[in-house]
XYZ file of C-alpha atoms in Angstrom:
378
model
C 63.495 175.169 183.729
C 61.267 173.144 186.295
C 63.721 169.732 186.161
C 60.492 167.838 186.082
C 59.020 169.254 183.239
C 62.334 169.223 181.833
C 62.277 165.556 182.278
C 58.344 165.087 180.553
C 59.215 167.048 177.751
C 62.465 164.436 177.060
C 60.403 161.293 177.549
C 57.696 162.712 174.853
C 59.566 163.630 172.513
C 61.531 160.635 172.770
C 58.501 158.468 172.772
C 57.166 160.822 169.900
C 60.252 160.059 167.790
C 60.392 156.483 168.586
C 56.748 155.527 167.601
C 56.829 157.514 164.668
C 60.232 156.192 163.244
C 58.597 152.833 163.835
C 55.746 153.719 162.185
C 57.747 155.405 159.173
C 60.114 152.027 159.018
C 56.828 150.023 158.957
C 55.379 152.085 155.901
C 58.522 151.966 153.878
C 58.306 148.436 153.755
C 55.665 149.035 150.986
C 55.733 152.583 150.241
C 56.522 154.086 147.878
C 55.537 151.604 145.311
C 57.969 153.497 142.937
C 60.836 155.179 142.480
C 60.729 159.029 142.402
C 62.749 161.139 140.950
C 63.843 165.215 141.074
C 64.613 165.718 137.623
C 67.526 162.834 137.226
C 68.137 162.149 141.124
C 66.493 159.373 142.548
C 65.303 159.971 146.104
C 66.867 157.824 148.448
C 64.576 154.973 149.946
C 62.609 154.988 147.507
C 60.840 153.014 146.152
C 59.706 151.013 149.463
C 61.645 148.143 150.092
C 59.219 145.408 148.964
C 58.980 146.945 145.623
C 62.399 147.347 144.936
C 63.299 144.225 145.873
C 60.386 142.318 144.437
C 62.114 140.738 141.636
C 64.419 139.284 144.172
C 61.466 138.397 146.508
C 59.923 136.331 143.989
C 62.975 134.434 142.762
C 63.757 133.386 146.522
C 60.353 132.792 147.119
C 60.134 130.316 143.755
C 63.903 128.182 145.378
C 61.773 128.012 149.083
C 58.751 126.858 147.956
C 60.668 124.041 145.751
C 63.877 123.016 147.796
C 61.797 123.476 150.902
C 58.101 123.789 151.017
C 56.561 121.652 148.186
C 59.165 118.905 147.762
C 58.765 115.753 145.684
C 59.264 114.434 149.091
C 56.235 115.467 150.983
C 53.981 114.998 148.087
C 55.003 111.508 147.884
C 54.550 111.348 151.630
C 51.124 112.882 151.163
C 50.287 110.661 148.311
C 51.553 107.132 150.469
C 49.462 108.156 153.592
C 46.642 105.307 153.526
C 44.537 108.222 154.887
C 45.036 110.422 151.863
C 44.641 106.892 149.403
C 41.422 106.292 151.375
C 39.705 109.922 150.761
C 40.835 109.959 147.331
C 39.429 106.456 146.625
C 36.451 107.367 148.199
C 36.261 110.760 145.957
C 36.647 108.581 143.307
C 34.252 106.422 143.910
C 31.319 109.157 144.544
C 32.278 110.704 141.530
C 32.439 107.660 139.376
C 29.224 106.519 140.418
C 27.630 109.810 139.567
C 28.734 109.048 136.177
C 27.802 105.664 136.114
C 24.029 106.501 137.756
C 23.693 109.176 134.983
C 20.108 109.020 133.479
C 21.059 110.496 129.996
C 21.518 107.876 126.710
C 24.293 106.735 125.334
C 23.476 109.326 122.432
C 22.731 112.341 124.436
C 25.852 111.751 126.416
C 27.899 111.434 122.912
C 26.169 114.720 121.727
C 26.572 116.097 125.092
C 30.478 115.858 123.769
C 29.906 116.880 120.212
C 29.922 113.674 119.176
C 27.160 113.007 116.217
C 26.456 109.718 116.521
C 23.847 107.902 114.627
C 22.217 104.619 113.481
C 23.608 105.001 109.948
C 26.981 106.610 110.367
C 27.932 104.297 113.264
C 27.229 101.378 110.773
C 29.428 103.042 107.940
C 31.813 103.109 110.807
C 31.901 99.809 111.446
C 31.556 98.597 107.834
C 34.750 100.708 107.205
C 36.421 99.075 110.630
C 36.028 95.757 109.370
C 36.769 95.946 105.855
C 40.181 97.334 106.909
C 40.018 95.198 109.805
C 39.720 92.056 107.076
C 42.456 93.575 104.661
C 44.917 93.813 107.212
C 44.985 90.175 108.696
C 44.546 88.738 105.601
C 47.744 90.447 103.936
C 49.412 88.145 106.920
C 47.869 84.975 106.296
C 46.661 84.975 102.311
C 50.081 83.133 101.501
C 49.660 80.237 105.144
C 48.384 77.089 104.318
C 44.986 75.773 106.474
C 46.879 73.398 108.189
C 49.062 75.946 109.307
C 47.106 78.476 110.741
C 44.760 75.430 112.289
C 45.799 74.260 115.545
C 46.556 70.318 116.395
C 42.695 70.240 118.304
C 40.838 71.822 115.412
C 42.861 69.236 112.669
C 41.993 66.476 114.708
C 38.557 67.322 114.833
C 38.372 67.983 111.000
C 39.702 64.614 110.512
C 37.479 63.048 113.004
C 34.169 64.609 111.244
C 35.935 63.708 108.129
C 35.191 59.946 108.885
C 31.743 60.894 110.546
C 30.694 62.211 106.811
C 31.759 59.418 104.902
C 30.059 57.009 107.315
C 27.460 58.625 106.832
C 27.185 59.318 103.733
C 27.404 55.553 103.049
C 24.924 55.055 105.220
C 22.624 57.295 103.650
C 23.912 55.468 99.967
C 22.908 52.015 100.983
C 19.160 53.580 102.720
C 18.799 54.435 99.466
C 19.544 51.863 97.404
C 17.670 49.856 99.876
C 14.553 51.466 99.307
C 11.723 51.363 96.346
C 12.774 54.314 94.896
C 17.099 52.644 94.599
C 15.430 49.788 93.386
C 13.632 50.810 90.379
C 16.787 53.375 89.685
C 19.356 50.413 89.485
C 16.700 48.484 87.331
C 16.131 51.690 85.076
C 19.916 52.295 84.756
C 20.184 48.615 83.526
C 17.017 48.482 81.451
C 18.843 51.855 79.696
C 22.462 50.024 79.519
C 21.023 47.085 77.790
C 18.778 49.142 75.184
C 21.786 51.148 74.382
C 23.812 47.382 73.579
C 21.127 47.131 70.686
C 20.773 43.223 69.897
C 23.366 41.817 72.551
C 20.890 43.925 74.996
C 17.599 42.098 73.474
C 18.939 38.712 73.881
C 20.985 39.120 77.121
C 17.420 40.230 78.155
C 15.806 36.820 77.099
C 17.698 34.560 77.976
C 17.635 36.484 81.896
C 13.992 38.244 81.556
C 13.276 41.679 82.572
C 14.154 41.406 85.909
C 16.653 38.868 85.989
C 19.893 41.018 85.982
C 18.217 43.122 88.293
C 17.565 40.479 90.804
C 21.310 39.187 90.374
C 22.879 42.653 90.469
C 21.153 44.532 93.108
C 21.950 42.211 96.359
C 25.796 43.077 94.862
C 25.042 46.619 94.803
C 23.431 46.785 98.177
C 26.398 43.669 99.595
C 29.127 46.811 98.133
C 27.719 50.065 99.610
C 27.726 48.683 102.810
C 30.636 46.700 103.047
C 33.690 47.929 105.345
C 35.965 47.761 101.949
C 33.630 51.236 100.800
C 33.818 52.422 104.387
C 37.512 52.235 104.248
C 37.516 54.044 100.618
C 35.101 56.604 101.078
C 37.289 57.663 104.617
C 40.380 57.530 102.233
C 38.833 59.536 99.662
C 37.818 62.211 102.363
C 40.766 62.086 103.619
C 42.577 62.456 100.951
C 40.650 65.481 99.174
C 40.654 66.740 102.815
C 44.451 67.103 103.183
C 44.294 68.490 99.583
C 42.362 70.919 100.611
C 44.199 71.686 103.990
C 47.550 72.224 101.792
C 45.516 75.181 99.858
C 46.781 78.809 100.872
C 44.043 81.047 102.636
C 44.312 83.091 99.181
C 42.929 80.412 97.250
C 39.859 79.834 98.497
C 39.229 84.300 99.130
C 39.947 84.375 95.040
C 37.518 81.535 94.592
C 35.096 83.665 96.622
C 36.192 86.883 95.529
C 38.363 89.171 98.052
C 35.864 92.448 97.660
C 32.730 90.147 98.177
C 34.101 88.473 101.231
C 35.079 91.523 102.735
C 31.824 93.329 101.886
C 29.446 90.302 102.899
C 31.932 90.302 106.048
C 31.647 93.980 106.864
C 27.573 94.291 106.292
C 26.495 91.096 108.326
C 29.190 92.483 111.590
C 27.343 96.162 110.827
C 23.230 94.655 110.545
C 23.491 92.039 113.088
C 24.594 94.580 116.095
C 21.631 96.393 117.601
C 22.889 99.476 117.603
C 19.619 101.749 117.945
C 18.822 99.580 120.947
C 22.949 100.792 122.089
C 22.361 104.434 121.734
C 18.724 104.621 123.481
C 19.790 102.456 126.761
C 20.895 105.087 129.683
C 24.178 104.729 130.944
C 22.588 103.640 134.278
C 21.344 100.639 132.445
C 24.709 99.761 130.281
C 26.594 100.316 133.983
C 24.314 98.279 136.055
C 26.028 94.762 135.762
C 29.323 96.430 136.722
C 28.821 98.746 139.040
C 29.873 97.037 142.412
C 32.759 95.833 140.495
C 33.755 99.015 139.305
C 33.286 100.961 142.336
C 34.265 98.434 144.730
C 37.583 96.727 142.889
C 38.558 98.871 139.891
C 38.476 102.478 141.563
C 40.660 101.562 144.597
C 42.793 99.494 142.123
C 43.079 102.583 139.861
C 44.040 104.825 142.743
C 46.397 102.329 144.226
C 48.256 102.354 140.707
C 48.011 105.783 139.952
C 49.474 106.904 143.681
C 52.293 104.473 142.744
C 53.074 106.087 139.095
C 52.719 109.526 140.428
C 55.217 108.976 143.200
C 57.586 107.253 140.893
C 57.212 110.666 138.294
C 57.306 113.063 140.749
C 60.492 114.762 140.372
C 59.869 114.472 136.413
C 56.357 115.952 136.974
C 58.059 119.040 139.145
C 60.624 119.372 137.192
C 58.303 119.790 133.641
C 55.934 122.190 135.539
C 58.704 124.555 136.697
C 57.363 125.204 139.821
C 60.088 127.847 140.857
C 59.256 129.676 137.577
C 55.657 129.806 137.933
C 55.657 131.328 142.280
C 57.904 133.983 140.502
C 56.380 135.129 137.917
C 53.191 135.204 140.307
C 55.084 136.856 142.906
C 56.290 139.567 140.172
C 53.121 139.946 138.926
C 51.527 140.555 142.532
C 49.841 143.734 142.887
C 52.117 145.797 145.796
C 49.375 147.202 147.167
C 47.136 144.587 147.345
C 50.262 142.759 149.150
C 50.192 145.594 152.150
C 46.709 145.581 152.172
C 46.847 141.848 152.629
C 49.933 141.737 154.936
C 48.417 144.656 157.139
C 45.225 143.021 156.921
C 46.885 139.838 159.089
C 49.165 141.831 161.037
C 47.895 145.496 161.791
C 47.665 144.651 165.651
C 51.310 143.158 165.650
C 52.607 146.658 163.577
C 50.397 148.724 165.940
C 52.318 146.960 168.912
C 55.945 147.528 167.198
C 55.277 151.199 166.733
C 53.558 151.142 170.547
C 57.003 149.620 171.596
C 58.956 151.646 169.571
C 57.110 154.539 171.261
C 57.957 153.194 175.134
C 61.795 152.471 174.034
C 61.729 156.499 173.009
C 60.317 157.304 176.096
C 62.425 155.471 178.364
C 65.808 156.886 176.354
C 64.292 160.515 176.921
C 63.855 159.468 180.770
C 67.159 158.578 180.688
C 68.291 161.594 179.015
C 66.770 163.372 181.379
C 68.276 161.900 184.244
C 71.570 162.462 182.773
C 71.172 166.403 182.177
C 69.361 166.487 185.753
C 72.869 164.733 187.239
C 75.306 166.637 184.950
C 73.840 170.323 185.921
């Protein structure tokens, strides 16, 4: 045979086997995606390797992206970076003030969650709220005296407009008897005391006249009322029914009330005197307004600030819970082989085409060699 041809003929069909064992190697990687089978023998190689070793893929593939890939340790990284703190506050912030711009009521934003709020059932709300509300602090304090649930500022004052009422209420007293009106009352109350004495009345009369006692009497009466002695008693007397009073326990004076009316006037006044039509018609624009710039500008980058700091702190908690590992494995085993080639071919068809184009030259150049080696030998 022609040596050259001889020669050809060894460097294609060396090329030929080496591209096309390349190519083979590069198919079994995927294919077959199961096993088969001639009756009970399983044919070797199959099924490809990905797909028999799939289960095994996953599980390493679940450890890498844990130990090695998505550590607790980057994402805290990632979550310190002030870059990373600065886009989320600034996400935040657009997001918040979407919200807070919204042009929707308060009641079409509570409906909006399924939330039937109205005029009537948010006041049986709050009626119920503050009845139990009232029941519960009182079951504390029913059995405290005043003067110990009042603090030293508030007794003082008590005491202080303690005095200011008896002053003036004996100032009002001696206006009174002062006046025309106190006048003719102390001279009807004596005119009436001296018909009830009968005779002693009728001469104690004439010997004074009808207006004698009252002229000797009433400077006394007025010279009394205002005299510092009836200052000093009436702030005594005050003061005394005053500390009485302040010794009472807060149960006393609800069963002199009546607990079910105080709680009931209590809840119905709190429920009637909030506008709460006015509440559910304003937008949430208008109930935000006020505190907008202080929401957006100080509480959001507060909030992130405080919540990059907690999640840092939980992170290995938070991995650990989610079971990171578990979940890239069972996604891994669930993966569809083919769409896997199709997706790994997809990114790398040039760089197989190249590895079966190499695997090609290698062939050729072995059957060149070979060629030169039967050439040489003869």
């Amino acid at each position: 045979m022609n040596p050259v041809l001889l020669v050809l003929m060894m460097i294609g069909i060396g090329a030929l086997i080496g591209g096309l064992t390349n190519s083979l190697a590069i198919k079994m990687l995927f294919r077959p995606y199961r096993a088969l089978y001639i009756k009970n023998f399983r044919l070797p190689f199959t099924p490809g390797l990905i797909p028999k070793r799939q289960k095994e893929l996953a599980r390493q593939l679940g450890r890498m992206v844990v130990e090695h890939l998505l550590t607790a340790e980057g994402l805290r990284r990632k979550l310190e970076r002030p870059a990373f703190q600065t886009q989320m506050t600034e996400w935040a912030q657009e997001e918040i003030e979407k919200i807070l711009n919204h042009p929707a009521t308060l009641k079409e934003m509570l409906e909006e969650l399924d939330l039937d709020m109205n005029t009537i059932h948010l006041e049986q709300s709050i009626s119920s709220w503050v009845e139990n509300r009232y029941h519960s602090v009182m079951d504390n304090y029913r059995e405290e005296t005043l003067e110990n649930l009042l603090s030293y500022e508030w007794k003082e004052k008590i005491e202080v407009g303690a005095d200011q009422l008896a002053d003036h209420i004996q100032e009002q007293v001696t206006l009174y008897f002062q006046s025309p009106e106190g006048r003719y009352k102390v001279t009807a109350l004596i005119d009436n005391y001296l018909d009830n004495l009968g005779f002693l009345g009728n001469m104690i009369s004439s010997f004074t006249g009808p207006d004698g006692i009252t002229e000797r009497i009433y400077p006394a009466i007025i010279r009394y009322v205002s005299d510092k002695e009836m200052t000093y008693w009436l702030r005594g007397m005050l003061q005394s029914e005053l500390q009485r009073a302040m010794n009472q326990p807060v149960g006393f004076y609800e069963n002199k009330i009546g607990r079910t009316a105080v709680a009931h006037t209590l809840e119905q006044a709190v429920a009637k005197a909030l506008p709460l039509e006015e509440w559910l018609q304003k937008t949430v624009a208008e109930w935000s307004k006020p505190y907008q710039h202080k929401i957006l500008q100080e509480f959001v980058p507060l909030l992130v600030k405080k919540m990059s700091v907690l999640l840092s702190g939980k992170m290995e908690s938070m991995m650990e819970s989610m079971h990171l590992s578990e979940i890239v494995q069972e996604e891994v085993e669930a993966f569809q082989v083919d769409r896997l080639e199709e997706m790994v071919l997809g990114i790398s068809r040039r760089e197989f085409k190249m590895i079966t184009y190499l695997g090609a030259l290698l062939g050729g150049l072995i059957g060149l060699l070979q060629g030169l080696i039967v050439l040489i030998l003869g």
